[in-house]
Structure formats: C-alpha cells, structure tokens
XYZ file of C-alpha atoms in Angstrom:
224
model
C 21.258 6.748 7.540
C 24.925 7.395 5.797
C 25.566 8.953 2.466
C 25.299 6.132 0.119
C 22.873 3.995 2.353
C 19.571 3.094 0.685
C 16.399 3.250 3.149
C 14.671 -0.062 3.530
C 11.134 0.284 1.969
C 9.016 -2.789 2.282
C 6.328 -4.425 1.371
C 4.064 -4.584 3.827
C 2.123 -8.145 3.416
C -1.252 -8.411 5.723
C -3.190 -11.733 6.663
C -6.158 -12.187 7.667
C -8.748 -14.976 8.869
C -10.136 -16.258 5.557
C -9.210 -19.353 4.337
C -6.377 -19.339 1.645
C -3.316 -19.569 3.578
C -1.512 -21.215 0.397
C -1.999 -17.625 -1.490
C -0.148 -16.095 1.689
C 3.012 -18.310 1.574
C 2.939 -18.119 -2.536
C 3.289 -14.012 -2.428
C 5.894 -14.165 0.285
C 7.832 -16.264 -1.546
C 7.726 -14.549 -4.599
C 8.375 -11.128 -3.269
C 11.639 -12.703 -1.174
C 12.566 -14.436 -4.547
C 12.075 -10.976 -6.247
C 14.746 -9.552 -3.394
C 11.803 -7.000 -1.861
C 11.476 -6.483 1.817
C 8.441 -7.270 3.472
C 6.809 -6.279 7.023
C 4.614 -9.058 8.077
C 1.718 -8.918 9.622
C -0.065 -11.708 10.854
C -3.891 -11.205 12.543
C -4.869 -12.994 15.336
C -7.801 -14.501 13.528
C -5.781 -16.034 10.692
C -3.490 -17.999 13.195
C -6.210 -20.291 13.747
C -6.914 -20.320 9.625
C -3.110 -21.425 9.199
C -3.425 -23.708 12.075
C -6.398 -25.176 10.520
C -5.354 -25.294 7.154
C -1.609 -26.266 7.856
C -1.228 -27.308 11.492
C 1.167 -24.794 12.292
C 0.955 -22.573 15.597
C 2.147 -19.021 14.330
C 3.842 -17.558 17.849
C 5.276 -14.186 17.975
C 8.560 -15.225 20.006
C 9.221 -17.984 17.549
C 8.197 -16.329 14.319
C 11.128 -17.229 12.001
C 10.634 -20.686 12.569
C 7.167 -20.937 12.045
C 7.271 -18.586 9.066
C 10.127 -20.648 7.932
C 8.454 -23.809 8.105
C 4.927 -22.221 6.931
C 6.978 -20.757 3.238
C 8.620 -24.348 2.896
C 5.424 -25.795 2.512
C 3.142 -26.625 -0.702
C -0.365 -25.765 -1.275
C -0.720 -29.545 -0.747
C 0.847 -29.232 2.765
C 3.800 -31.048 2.255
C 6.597 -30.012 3.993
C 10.230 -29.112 2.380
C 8.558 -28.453 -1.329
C 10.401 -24.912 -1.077
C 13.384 -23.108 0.398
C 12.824 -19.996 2.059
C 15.335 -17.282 2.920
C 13.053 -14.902 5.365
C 16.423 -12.864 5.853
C 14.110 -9.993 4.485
C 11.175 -10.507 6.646
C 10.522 -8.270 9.845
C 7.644 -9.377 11.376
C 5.417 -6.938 13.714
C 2.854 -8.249 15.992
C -0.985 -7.488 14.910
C -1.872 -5.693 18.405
C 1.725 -3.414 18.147
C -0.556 -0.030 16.982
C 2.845 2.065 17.696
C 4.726 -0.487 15.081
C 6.512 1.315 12.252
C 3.921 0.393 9.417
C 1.404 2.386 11.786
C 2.693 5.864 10.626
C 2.842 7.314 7.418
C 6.520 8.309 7.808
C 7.165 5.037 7.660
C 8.616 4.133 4.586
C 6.785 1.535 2.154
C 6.568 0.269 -1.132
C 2.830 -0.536 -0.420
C 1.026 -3.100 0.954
C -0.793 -6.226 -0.401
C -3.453 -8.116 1.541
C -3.830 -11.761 1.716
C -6.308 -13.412 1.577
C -8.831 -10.925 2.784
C -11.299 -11.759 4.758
C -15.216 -9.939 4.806
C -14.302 -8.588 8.229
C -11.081 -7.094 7.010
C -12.533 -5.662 4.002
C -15.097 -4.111 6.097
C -12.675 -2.685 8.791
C -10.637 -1.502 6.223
C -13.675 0.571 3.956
C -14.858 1.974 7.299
C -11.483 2.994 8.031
C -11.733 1.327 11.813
C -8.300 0.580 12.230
C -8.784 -1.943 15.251
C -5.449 -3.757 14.575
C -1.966 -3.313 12.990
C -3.590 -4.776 9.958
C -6.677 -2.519 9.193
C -4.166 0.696 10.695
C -1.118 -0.111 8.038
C -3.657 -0.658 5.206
C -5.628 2.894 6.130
C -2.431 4.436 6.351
C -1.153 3.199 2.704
C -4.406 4.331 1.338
C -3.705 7.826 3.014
C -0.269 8.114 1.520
C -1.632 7.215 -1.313
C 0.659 4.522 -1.883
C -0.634 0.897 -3.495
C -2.980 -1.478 -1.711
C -3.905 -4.812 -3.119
C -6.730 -6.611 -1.480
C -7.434 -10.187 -2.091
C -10.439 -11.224 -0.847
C -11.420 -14.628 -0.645
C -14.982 -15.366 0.213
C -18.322 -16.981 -1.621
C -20.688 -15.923 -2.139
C -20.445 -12.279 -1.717
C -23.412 -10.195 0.025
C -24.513 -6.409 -0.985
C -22.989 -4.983 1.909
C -19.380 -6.807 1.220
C -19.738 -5.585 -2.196
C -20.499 -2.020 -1.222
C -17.219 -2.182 0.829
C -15.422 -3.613 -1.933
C -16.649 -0.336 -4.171
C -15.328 1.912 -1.558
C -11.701 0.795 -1.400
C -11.604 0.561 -5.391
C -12.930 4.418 -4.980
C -10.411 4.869 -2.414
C -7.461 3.173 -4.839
C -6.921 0.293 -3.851
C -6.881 -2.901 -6.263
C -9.573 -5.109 -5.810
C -8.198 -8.692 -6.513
C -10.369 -11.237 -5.460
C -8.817 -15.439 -4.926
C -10.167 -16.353 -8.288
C -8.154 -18.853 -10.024
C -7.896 -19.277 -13.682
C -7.458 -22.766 -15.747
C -5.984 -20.981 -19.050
C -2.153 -20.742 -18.152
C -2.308 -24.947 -17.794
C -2.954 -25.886 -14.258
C -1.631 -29.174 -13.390
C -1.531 -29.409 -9.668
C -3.206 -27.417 -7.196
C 0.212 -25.238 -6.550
C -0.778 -24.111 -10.113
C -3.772 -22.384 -9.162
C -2.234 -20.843 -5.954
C 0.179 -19.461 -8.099
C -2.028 -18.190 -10.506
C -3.694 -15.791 -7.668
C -0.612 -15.009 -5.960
C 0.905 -13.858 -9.726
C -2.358 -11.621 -9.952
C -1.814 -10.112 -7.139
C 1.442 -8.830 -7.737
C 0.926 -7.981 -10.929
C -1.540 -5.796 -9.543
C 1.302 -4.419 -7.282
C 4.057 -3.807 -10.014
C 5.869 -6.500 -8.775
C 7.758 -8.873 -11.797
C 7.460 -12.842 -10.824
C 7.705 -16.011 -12.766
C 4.465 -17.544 -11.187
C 2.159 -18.733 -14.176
C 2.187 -18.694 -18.019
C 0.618 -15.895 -19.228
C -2.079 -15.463 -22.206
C -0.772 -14.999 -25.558
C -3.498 -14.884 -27.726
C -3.347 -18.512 -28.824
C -6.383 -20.641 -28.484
C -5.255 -24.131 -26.807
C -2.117 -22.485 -25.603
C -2.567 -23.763 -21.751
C -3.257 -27.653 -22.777
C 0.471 -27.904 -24.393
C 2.872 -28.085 -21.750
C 5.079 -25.384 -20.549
C-alpha cells in the first residue's frame, strides 16, 4: 500500500439457510448506501433459501449479476424496487477456507450475520468452523472485533438458547429477526427494514431505515 492509501476494511456480511432473505438484501443495501465495503459470503444452504424465497440461482461465476438482481428486489419480490451499486462488494465463495476473511490479519470492520440460522448459531458457539462462514465469524470474535448475529427461527429450543448465551458471553450481539410495529409499518418492506436498521445499529453503522422512538405515545400511527 502507498503513503496516503487507505486499507480497505470491510464489512464482512454472512448468510445463512434460514428463511429471511429480505433482511439480507436490506443490510447490504444500507451498508453500500452508507459507502462501507463488504465481503460477502454466501452458504451453500441459503442458496436454496434465496432460491426459494426469491427464485434466484446464486452462482459463484456469475455473482454480480445475481447479487445485482437479488439487492434490486423488494421484500415483496418485485423486481427493479431498488438500485444497487455492488461496486463495493467482493464476494468469496463459502468452501474458500484460505479466503482473506479466514485470517485474522485480514483487515475488517466486523462482521454481521444474516439471518442466522440454528445450525449457524450452533457452529459458530462451538467454534466448528466447517465453512468460510462459521471460520470468518470465529475469527472476528478472536480479534475481538464486532459480530452481530441475527437469528431468525421460532420457536427457540434450550439448547439454541444455550448457544445464543455463549456468543453474547463471547461478545457478540445477539439480534434476533424480530420486527417492531411502533416506527409505523405500512408495507412489509417496513418491517424488513426495521430488523435490518437493528442490526446495524447494533454494529455502529448510521442508516436511514425506520423512524425511531421518541417518547411520544401515537407517534408511529401519524405518517412520516
């Protein structure tokens, strides 16, 4: 790097196979809009959520274009509702264990998870790093640098939970796909927004995602 450069330090955004797709695309566009790099990393089992859930076929040699065409899309599913500029994307495939977000010398901002699924909250607690995914987030959590997880599951069980209390004890933020009807939800994009604003709010990140409480009763009837 020259005198003068400044390193790239991304965000390093993780999904995995629950359902919630939606709360994906709404963080990566947020963090683009908010001009941070991200590293993307996309598990094998939530290619067949988004397929589900959008119809897209996430493929590693066409990436852009899916991811492109995935971040255009509403939490309705219809297509062209957003522009996306992925120019700050770089996208490493789930199985690459000698990918950059691997190592701790790798430099990040921190990492954000989501949605979570129970298996990824799991592999992540036990510290099993079988994938890019569960490596990168064991890794943040050793360099003791943020980790948001937002998990999306109901109901949870006792041994889910258990996990859950180990990464909060481990420092991560705990940030589960709960969304609220206070900040005057109107459409369904609303209430993906809602979650996605959480979650970077629990990573320090500033957006413009959803109205936020102040302290007047009746506040999210009125319109914005």
């Amino acid at each position: 790097m020259n005198a003068g450069e400044t390193e790239r330090a991304p965000w390093i955004v993780g999904v995995s196979g629950a359902s919630g797709t939606p709360y994906a695309a709404a963080v990566l566009r947020a963090l683009l809009d908010a001009g941070e790099s991200v590293d993307l990393v996309v598990s094998r089992a939530s290619r067949l959520t988004l397929l589900d859930e959008t119809g897209i076929s996430f493929r590693d040699a066409h990436w852009r274009d899916d991811l492109r065409e995935w971040l255009s899309r509403g939490a309705d599913g219809k297509p062209g509702t957003f522009e996306a500029d992925i120019d700050g994307v770089r996208y490493w495939g789930a199985g690459d264990l000698a990918a950059g977000p691997s190592s701790g010398s790798y430099p990040a901002r921190g990492m954000v998870i989501v949605p979570a699924s129970t298996a990824c909250v799991a592999g992540v607690a036990l510290g099993l790093s079988k994938d890019l995914l569960q490596r990168a987030a064991s890794v943040t959590l050793k360099e003791r640098r943020p980790l948001v997880v937002a998990v999306r599951e109901t109901p949870l069980n006792g041994q889910t939970l258990r996990h859950l209390v180990a990464l909060d004890d481990a420092g991560a933020a705990v940030v589960p796909a709960s969304p609220a009807f206070y900040a005057g939800a109107t459409h369904i994009q609303d209430l993906v927004d809602f979650v996605a604003g959480r979650v970077l709010d629990a990573a320090g990140v500033g957006h413009g995602l959803y109205r936020r409480w102040q302290g007047e009763l009746g506040g999210g009837s009125r319109p914005a």
